[in-house]
């Protein structure tokens, strides 16, 4: 009985073990199937090698790249690069690149126990293509496909480090904005492409041509032996603009300005960087752009010294505003009929603590370029209004406004504020503007002038007759007064000058505008102008610009100029007319 029970128990155990073995086999088959599916659905090719570098397993992606390989096959039979089977410590990794059948593979290896290896191969051909494309885009201009500024700077730094003869040129297409405005941006873009092609052809295979941005290009040409060759190259760049550009079925004339820097052999010891060289090119280009038409200039150290002085002047200008170094001088307007001062023009003066009196022709353009003119102009306006409010009510004050000030969104409010704070009557404030004011944003300028008119201000056009469009602007906006430029007054002995003066005076009468002449330095000039019908005048003959402390003296001096010993202007008029 005991033996029977033991036998039954053994059979039961055997049945259970067989069942568990079947279950284990099913589980193993399922796991093997899952593992196979996972391996075959990988995007990477995978293989596993044992310690003897024989294939243990691989997936279908591996077979597509390397062919069908049986387990146990030595790795050297299907991996042609012996470095891929170099041993790694357990869990140590390594990455390599491998070309297989024209495809670029990123190979990642991991060390396993018993010196085995797990290797994956990922096809990164498209990723590499995209990466190279992105790298190209990052270093090239999207319109012309030339190297961009960053790329060019890297190339230039490399050339500079070699210390061989090198010329660097920056080319500017003159009047490009006008071409864009006249023909449209698509034509402007096409012109840039044509210009880039022309510069590449002229510069040759050794040169690197870049578009720095906008309408500026840069060229680096190595192997140049001296300044003579550098100048010849610059001249050839300028000459390339002599032929019109055929763009979009149009022939477009364009001019080019060129600034160059020559770096001689061995000059790398001075350590110039690409940034410094391009700055020097810009300084030379600035000089070239001062010339009419196409021109080139080669950088000279004096240009950088001038730039340094300019930067020092910029800092001094800021300090002058902060410390109140500016002052207003006043030059009288003289009513020759009434033989007295009718008003004053406020003129900015800068007494520099070290340089002395700085000319307005120097500091005003600098203030405009640096953006300080808005603050400086507001100070001048407020100071002039405050000063004029203390004068007799029949005296006017004239303040010049630059074209840059008209770009300020607060200009009208600034004028209102100056009038309100000073208590000056608007009719006593005269605003002087020049024709250059209308070159850009003419409609906006006209709207501001009309607002000034509504405030009750007098609007005067300064330097009338020196531009080309003065009559056009008189038809668009009825100025209250026009000022005859001193260039016509200075030499009225010339028939053409007196004809222009006579025409301006006649025009002012026809348009019901006042007229004033500036630059009167002699009694003869005054007499001629009076004889032609001009009654209000300004110039050194009456008084130079002087500080506010001299205003009372100026009033007396002008009044005393008409003494009993001087013939009356009415008598002189008949002489001139005769």
XYZ file of C-alpha atoms in Angstrom:
578
model
C 0.000 0.000 0.000
C 2.797 2.305 0.895
C 4.503 1.532 -2.372
C 1.322 2.207 -4.306
C 0.880 5.554 -2.563
C 4.494 6.437 -3.286
C 4.051 5.510 -6.950
C 0.905 7.593 -7.228
C 2.696 10.473 -5.593
C 5.589 10.157 -8.053
C 3.200 10.089 -10.995
C 1.453 13.182 -9.640
C 4.783 14.946 -9.260
C 5.779 13.902 -12.765
C 2.504 15.221 -14.188
C 2.954 18.510 -12.361
C 6.537 18.838 -13.563
C 5.536 18.088 -17.142
C 2.795 20.701 -16.935
C 5.163 23.280 -15.509
C 7.751 22.425 -18.149
C 5.146 22.942 -20.860
C 4.137 26.251 -19.295
C 7.778 27.283 -19.052
C 8.320 26.354 -22.696
C 5.297 28.384 -23.711
C 6.530 31.317 -21.626
C 10.016 31.039 -23.092
C 8.607 30.826 -26.611
C 6.461 33.878 -25.911
C 9.407 35.823 -24.487
C 11.604 34.720 -27.395
C 8.902 35.844 -29.794
C 8.529 39.153 -27.987
C 12.295 39.653 -27.929
C 12.492 38.802 -31.624
C 9.671 41.202 -32.419
C 11.330 43.917 -30.360
C 14.679 43.362 -32.056
C 13.155 43.263 -35.516
C 11.166 46.430 -34.932
C 14.195 48.422 -33.890
C 15.260 51.171 -36.299
C 18.882 50.353 -35.510
C 20.750 47.282 -36.664
C 21.835 45.166 -33.673
C 24.194 42.283 -33.140
C 25.600 40.540 -30.089
C 29.030 38.908 -30.002
C 30.329 36.420 -27.477
C 33.764 36.501 -25.870
C 35.305 34.834 -28.940
C 33.781 37.602 -31.132
C 31.307 35.258 -32.776
C 27.720 36.244 -33.604
C 25.228 35.295 -30.915
C 22.166 37.042 -32.349
C 21.133 39.847 -34.684
C 17.942 41.519 -35.934
C 16.397 41.913 -39.366
C 17.707 45.466 -39.789
C 21.226 44.086 -39.296
C 20.562 41.445 -41.959
C 19.378 44.089 -44.435
C 22.681 45.964 -44.131
C 25.139 43.067 -43.645
C 23.307 40.102 -45.219
C 22.093 36.893 -43.568
C 24.648 35.829 -40.969
C 24.348 32.540 -39.063
C 24.913 32.458 -35.301
C 28.458 31.469 -34.476
C 29.919 33.288 -37.507
C 33.168 35.143 -36.618
C 32.629 38.923 -36.573
C 35.523 39.551 -38.931
C 33.501 37.833 -41.641
C 30.816 40.555 -41.688
C 32.463 43.570 -39.945
C 35.209 44.880 -42.212
C 36.432 47.517 -39.729
C 38.535 45.648 -37.140
C 38.213 48.536 -34.658
C 34.555 47.635 -34.112
C 35.436 44.366 -32.392
C 38.094 45.774 -30.102
C 37.351 44.576 -26.555
C 35.594 46.814 -23.997
C 35.263 46.368 -20.280
C 31.825 45.373 -19.030
C 29.373 48.320 -19.476
C 32.090 50.439 -21.118
C 30.805 52.236 -24.235
C 32.291 53.604 -27.443
C 30.864 55.427 -30.477
C 32.185 55.356 -34.046
C 31.076 56.288 -37.577
C 31.006 53.680 -40.329
C 30.029 53.868 -43.994
C 28.073 50.844 -45.182
C 26.845 50.702 -48.777
C 26.807 54.478 -49.118
C 24.962 54.931 -45.830
C 26.554 56.642 -42.829
C 26.147 54.570 -39.663
C 26.589 55.711 -36.089
C 28.006 52.642 -34.301
C 27.540 52.319 -30.547
C 29.312 49.488 -28.701
C 28.860 48.287 -25.128
C 31.033 45.756 -23.302
C 29.276 42.710 -21.791
C 30.233 39.991 -19.352
C 32.732 37.365 -20.486
C 34.212 39.874 -23.000
C 31.086 39.933 -25.125
C 29.937 42.966 -27.145
C 26.550 44.499 -27.911
C 26.726 46.626 -31.081
C 24.036 48.864 -32.632
C 24.197 50.574 -36.033
C 21.966 53.597 -36.696
C 21.585 55.040 -40.213
C 22.199 58.776 -39.772
C 22.642 59.626 -43.470
C 19.597 61.928 -43.567
C 20.422 63.403 -40.179
C 23.945 64.168 -41.393
C 22.550 65.759 -44.562
C 20.190 67.944 -42.534
C 22.968 68.811 -40.111
C 25.274 69.838 -42.949
C 22.441 71.866 -44.496
C 21.727 73.608 -41.197
C 25.431 74.281 -40.775
C 25.506 75.767 -44.276
C 22.427 77.895 -43.621
C 23.899 79.124 -40.341
C 27.044 80.250 -42.137
C 25.597 81.612 -45.381
C 23.357 84.415 -46.558
C 19.881 83.196 -47.486
C 19.565 85.422 -50.556
C 22.951 85.149 -52.276
C 24.227 81.915 -50.654
C 27.502 83.709 -49.931
C 29.216 83.275 -46.546
C 27.628 85.547 -43.961
C 29.399 87.922 -41.557
C 30.049 85.257 -38.902
C 31.427 82.787 -41.428
C 33.524 85.470 -43.123
C 35.001 86.557 -39.788
C 36.087 82.969 -39.083
C 37.684 82.658 -42.530
C 39.372 86.037 -42.120
C 40.773 85.152 -38.697
C 42.254 82.014 -40.252
C 43.885 84.016 -43.051
C 45.231 86.583 -40.607
C 46.848 83.875 -38.502
C 48.926 82.777 -41.502
C 50.629 86.165 -41.750
C 50.691 86.303 -45.545
C 49.871 89.291 -47.764
C 46.136 89.917 -47.686
C 43.694 92.575 -48.857
C 40.236 92.870 -47.300
C 37.584 94.997 -48.989
C 34.086 96.105 -47.980
C 31.826 97.094 -50.888
C 28.726 99.266 -50.496
C 26.076 99.629 -53.228
C 25.295 103.338 -53.263
C 21.705 104.496 -53.524
C 20.369 100.994 -52.910
C 17.421 102.286 -50.879
C 16.389 104.476 -53.789
C 16.580 101.474 -56.153
C 14.414 99.465 -53.759
C 11.885 102.277 -53.440
C 11.754 102.924 -57.190
C 11.710 99.370 -58.577
C 10.477 97.329 -55.609
C 12.128 94.861 -53.248
C 12.083 91.871 -55.654
C 14.195 93.894 -58.094
C 16.431 95.011 -55.226
C 16.959 91.381 -54.197
C 17.735 90.397 -57.782
C 20.250 93.240 -57.984
C 22.000 91.957 -54.848
C 22.286 88.509 -56.438
C 23.716 89.943 -59.659
C 26.145 92.071 -57.693
C 27.312 89.065 -55.675
C 27.870 87.054 -58.870
C 29.866 89.892 -60.395
C 32.042 90.301 -57.291
C 32.740 86.552 -57.181
C 33.832 86.569 -60.838
C 36.096 89.584 -60.422
C 37.663 88.414 -57.153
C 38.680 84.979 -58.463
C 38.887 81.511 -56.972
C 41.358 82.421 -54.202
C 39.040 85.022 -52.702
C 36.273 84.620 -50.148
C 33.273 86.836 -50.970
C 30.672 87.465 -48.287
C 27.462 89.401 -47.891
C 27.751 91.211 -44.584
C 24.114 92.293 -44.661
C 21.913 94.820 -46.420
C 23.776 96.226 -49.409
C 27.294 95.543 -48.075
C 29.678 92.836 -49.253
C 33.139 91.858 -48.031
C 36.032 90.202 -49.851
C 39.213 88.640 -48.497
C 41.916 88.035 -51.107
C 45.144 86.323 -49.923
C 48.463 86.340 -51.740
C 48.559 90.098 -52.414
C 52.145 91.347 -52.546
C 51.811 95.036 -51.679
C 49.653 98.147 -51.436
C 49.956 98.677 -55.186
C 48.289 95.348 -55.938
C 45.745 96.015 -53.197
C 44.808 99.325 -54.833
C 44.563 97.689 -58.263
C 42.159 95.133 -56.832
C 40.059 97.877 -55.204
C 40.007 99.792 -58.496
C 38.766 96.688 -60.311
C 35.922 96.374 -57.807
C 34.932 99.988 -58.375
C 35.190 99.550 -62.167
C 32.833 96.571 -62.012
C 29.987 98.985 -61.286
C 30.525 100.919 -64.504
C 28.439 98.417 -66.463
C 24.668 98.430 -65.777
C 23.058 95.421 -64.115
C 20.485 93.473 -66.150
C 17.812 92.690 -63.584
C 14.235 91.521 -64.214
C 14.327 92.773 -67.835
C 15.622 96.173 -66.671
C 18.994 97.832 -66.928
C 19.812 99.348 -63.564
C 22.687 101.721 -62.946
C 24.380 101.254 -59.582
C 27.499 102.727 -58.054
C 29.874 101.123 -55.588
C 32.063 102.513 -52.822
C 34.961 100.395 -51.567
C 37.000 100.555 -48.383
C 40.078 98.317 -48.138
C 42.693 97.201 -45.646
C 46.048 95.766 -46.701
C 47.816 93.421 -44.276
C 51.386 92.756 -45.316
C 53.344 89.549 -44.853
C 54.364 89.089 -41.226
C 51.934 91.650 -39.854
C 50.187 88.958 -37.818
C 52.587 89.897 -35.000
C 50.466 93.021 -34.527
C 47.563 90.706 -33.789
C 44.767 92.217 -35.896
C 41.450 90.389 -35.533
C 38.697 90.108 -38.112
C 36.571 92.578 -36.140
C 39.337 95.203 -36.146
C 40.071 94.700 -39.847
C 36.381 95.094 -40.745
C 36.172 98.211 -38.584
C 39.145 99.642 -40.473
C 37.470 98.751 -43.774
C 34.367 100.622 -42.625
C 36.464 103.679 -41.791
C 37.997 103.628 -45.273
C 34.563 103.011 -46.795
C 33.200 106.059 -44.982
C 35.883 108.166 -46.662
C 35.104 106.629 -50.066
C 31.397 107.402 -49.669
C 32.201 111.085 -49.280
C 33.218 111.085 -52.938
C 30.695 111.521 -55.736
C 30.016 108.327 -57.689
C 32.102 105.176 -57.288
C 35.384 105.435 -55.400
C 37.721 103.458 -53.162
C 39.897 104.351 -50.206
C 42.564 102.313 -48.421
C 42.661 102.421 -44.636
C 45.321 104.535 -42.981
C 46.001 104.742 -39.227
C 44.984 108.420 -39.185
C 41.412 107.296 -39.912
C 41.281 105.323 -36.656
C 42.790 108.247 -34.789
C 39.996 110.387 -36.182
C 37.479 107.792 -35.022
C 39.034 107.848 -31.553
C 38.695 111.625 -31.452
C 35.088 111.290 -32.541
C 34.372 108.793 -29.764
C 35.988 111.107 -27.258
C 33.843 113.923 -28.614
C 30.722 111.770 -28.196
C 31.561 111.221 -24.529
C 32.324 114.919 -24.115
C 29.003 115.784 -25.730
C 27.149 113.619 -23.231
C 29.096 115.205 -20.382
C 28.363 118.678 -21.746
C 24.642 117.976 -21.618
C 24.892 116.560 -18.108
C 26.995 119.443 -16.801
C 25.310 122.328 -18.616
C 28.233 123.382 -20.831
C 25.922 124.577 -23.619
C 24.819 128.168 -24.027
C 22.541 130.034 -26.401
C 23.888 132.969 -28.372
C 21.534 135.362 -30.129
C 21.858 137.099 -33.489
C 19.381 139.872 -34.286
C 16.869 140.128 -37.097
C 16.802 143.772 -38.187
C 13.777 145.583 -39.596
C 15.464 148.083 -41.897
C 12.274 150.115 -42.388
C 11.783 150.633 -38.671
C 15.581 150.706 -38.114
C 15.403 148.428 -35.111
C 15.729 144.817 -34.015
C 12.615 142.744 -34.771
C 13.751 139.532 -33.105
C 16.630 137.164 -32.472
C 17.732 133.782 -33.734
C 18.870 131.406 -30.977
C 22.141 129.647 -31.858
C 23.748 126.848 -29.865
C 27.282 127.299 -28.569
C 29.487 124.812 -26.737
C 32.332 126.047 -24.574
C 34.419 122.914 -24.053
C 36.527 123.062 -20.870
C 39.663 121.909 -22.759
C 38.998 122.398 -26.466
C 37.482 125.846 -26.130
C 34.578 126.880 -28.356
C 33.458 123.904 -30.476
C 31.881 124.734 -33.824
C 28.180 123.846 -34.231
C 29.107 122.333 -37.599
C 30.980 119.679 -35.583
C 28.795 118.980 -32.572
C 25.304 119.304 -34.084
C 25.808 116.535 -36.739
C 27.402 114.431 -34.019
C 24.405 115.003 -31.740
C 22.097 113.997 -34.596
C 24.033 110.797 -35.291
C 24.217 109.789 -31.621
C 20.578 110.560 -30.834
C 21.458 113.338 -28.384
C 19.915 116.027 -30.597
C 16.455 115.401 -29.168
C 17.592 116.205 -25.648
C 19.838 119.071 -26.793
C 17.139 120.536 -29.030
C 14.547 120.399 -26.256
C 16.932 122.225 -23.915
C 17.590 124.915 -26.568
C 13.864 125.373 -27.203
C 13.000 125.688 -23.509
C 15.919 128.027 -22.812
C 15.118 130.275 -25.787
C 11.437 130.523 -24.807
C 12.304 131.317 -21.182
C 14.737 134.024 -22.293
C 12.371 135.558 -24.876
C 9.529 135.731 -22.348
C 11.560 138.443 -20.533
C 11.926 140.617 -23.659
C 9.626 143.347 -24.963
C 6.570 141.782 -26.574
C 7.398 143.034 -30.073
C 10.581 140.910 -30.231
C 10.369 137.384 -31.657
C 12.601 134.373 -31.001
C 13.615 131.974 -33.800
C 14.673 128.397 -33.022
C 16.137 125.921 -35.529
C 14.803 122.361 -35.568
C 16.757 119.603 -37.289
C 15.258 116.860 -39.438
C 16.184 114.314 -36.752
C 14.077 116.152 -34.168
C 11.018 115.759 -36.396
C 11.305 111.991 -35.936
C 10.616 112.388 -32.227
C 7.035 111.424 -31.297
C 7.074 114.078 -28.550
C 8.183 117.085 -30.637
C 4.783 118.857 -30.703
C 4.288 118.196 -26.987
C 7.802 119.536 -26.305
C 6.934 122.794 -28.086
C 3.640 123.070 -26.219
C 5.453 122.417 -22.949
C 8.125 125.056 -23.630
C 5.450 127.677 -24.406
C 3.381 126.800 -21.354
C 6.341 126.731 -18.954
C 7.748 130.057 -20.184
C 4.466 131.878 -20.761
C 5.723 132.993 -24.190
C 2.986 133.871 -26.654
C 3.029 131.389 -29.583
C 3.039 134.207 -32.178
C 6.478 135.257 -30.882
C 8.041 131.837 -31.514
C 9.415 131.172 -34.994
C 10.491 127.690 -36.071
C 13.197 127.486 -38.743
C 13.518 124.336 -40.855
C 15.631 123.427 -43.886
C 14.656 121.698 -47.100
C 16.493 118.504 -46.090
C 13.702 118.021 -43.571
C 11.417 116.795 -46.349
C 13.699 114.180 -47.875
C 12.210 111.390 -45.730
C 8.695 111.091 -44.336
C 7.557 114.328 -45.986
C 3.885 113.735 -45.141
C 4.664 113.289 -41.451
C 6.737 116.481 -41.453
C 3.921 118.428 -43.098
C 1.426 117.208 -40.494
C 3.730 118.424 -37.696
C 4.203 121.816 -39.374
C 0.436 122.165 -39.709
C 0.098 121.413 -35.996
C 2.657 124.154 -35.288
C 0.572 126.494 -37.428
C -2.529 125.628 -35.402
C -0.583 126.493 -32.250
C 0.047 129.947 -33.713
C 3.768 129.610 -34.458
C 5.566 131.233 -37.393
C 7.202 128.731 -39.775
C 10.271 129.778 -41.774
C 12.222 127.878 -44.460
C 15.929 128.409 -43.904
C 18.575 128.374 -46.683
C 15.908 128.854 -49.351
C 17.088 128.308 -52.908
C 20.010 125.989 -52.127
C 18.055 122.780 -52.820
C 16.165 121.416 -55.786
C 12.646 121.077 -54.433
C 12.007 124.284 -52.503
C 9.234 125.452 -54.833
C 7.524 122.083 -54.574
C 7.414 122.291 -50.802
C 6.147 125.876 -50.883
C 3.178 124.615 -52.893
C 2.465 121.844 -50.363
C 2.872 123.974 -47.246
C 2.428 127.759 -47.069
C 5.435 128.897 -45.046
C 5.153 132.208 -43.240
C 8.681 133.265 -44.093
C 11.530 132.262 -46.364
C 15.172 133.066 -45.669
C 17.484 133.963 -48.558
C 20.648 131.927 -48.109
C 23.877 133.802 -47.415
C 25.572 132.087 -50.378
C 23.522 134.337 -52.688
C 23.985 137.433 -50.541
C 27.736 137.036 -50.221
C 28.431 137.767 -53.902
C 25.560 139.762 -55.331
C 27.908 141.280 -57.871
C 27.304 138.122 -59.906
C 24.325 138.567 -62.212
C 22.946 135.091 -61.474
C 22.999 135.707 -57.712
C 21.144 138.996 -57.854
C 18.671 137.357 -60.249
C 18.024 134.583 -57.718
C 17.617 137.099 -54.888
C 15.208 139.145 -56.975
C 13.219 136.014 -57.856
C 12.947 134.896 -54.222
C 11.730 138.326 -53.122
C 9.197 138.396 -55.955
C 8.034 134.895 -55.080
C 7.559 135.836 -51.431
C 5.355 138.741 -52.467
C 3.291 136.555 -54.809
C 2.765 133.943 -52.092
C 2.142 136.546 -49.393
C 5.153 135.395 -47.358
C 7.717 137.393 -45.436
C 11.311 137.296 -46.595
C 14.563 137.729 -44.675
C 18.130 137.725 -46.000
C 21.028 136.350 -43.976
C 24.759 136.885 -44.248
C 24.786 140.695 -44.672
C 28.326 141.839 -43.981
C 28.629 145.167 -45.808
C 26.486 148.294 -46.217
C 26.515 147.698 -49.968
C 24.840 144.311 -49.536
C 22.236 145.859 -47.259
C 21.534 148.655 -49.746
C 21.133 146.275 -52.690
C 18.738 144.026 -50.754
C 16.744 147.011 -49.586
C 16.538 148.262 -53.128
C 15.179 144.900 -54.249
C 12.424 145.091 -51.622
C 13.880 142.960 -48.781
C 13.181 144.652 -45.453
C 14.273 142.141 -42.804
C 17.963 141.238 -42.630
C 20.504 139.383 -40.523
C 24.290 139.280 -40.535
C 27.601 140.372 -39.059
C 27.041 143.895 -40.434
C 24.497 144.331 -37.659
C 25.886 141.961 -35.033
C 27.602 138.649 -34.545
C 25.796 136.038 -32.401
C 26.344 137.073 -28.772
C 25.347 135.796 -25.313
C 22.092 136.856 -23.679
C 23.957 139.299 -21.424
C 24.695 141.431 -24.523
C 21.109 141.708 -25.804
C 20.509 145.204 -24.426
C 23.751 146.395 -26.048
C 22.730 144.823 -29.370
C 19.414 146.689 -29.332
C 21.206 149.990 -28.767
C 23.976 149.320 -31.262
C 21.535 148.475 -34.045
C 19.446 151.562 -33.299
C 22.578 153.729 -33.351
C 23.644 152.391 -36.775
C 21.193 154.845 -38.342
C 22.799 158.194 -37.435
C 22.427 161.612 -38.951
C 25.619 161.038 -40.941
C 24.174 158.022 -42.817
C 21.939 158.575 -45.872
C 18.469 157.138 -45.478
C 17.758 153.785 -47.049
C 14.901 155.325 -48.968
C 17.352 157.702 -50.599
C 19.749 154.812 -51.246
C 16.911 152.832 -52.777
C 16.554 155.331 -55.570
C 20.278 155.148 -56.238
C 20.215 151.354 -56.449
C 17.100 151.341 -58.574
C 18.692 153.825 -60.939
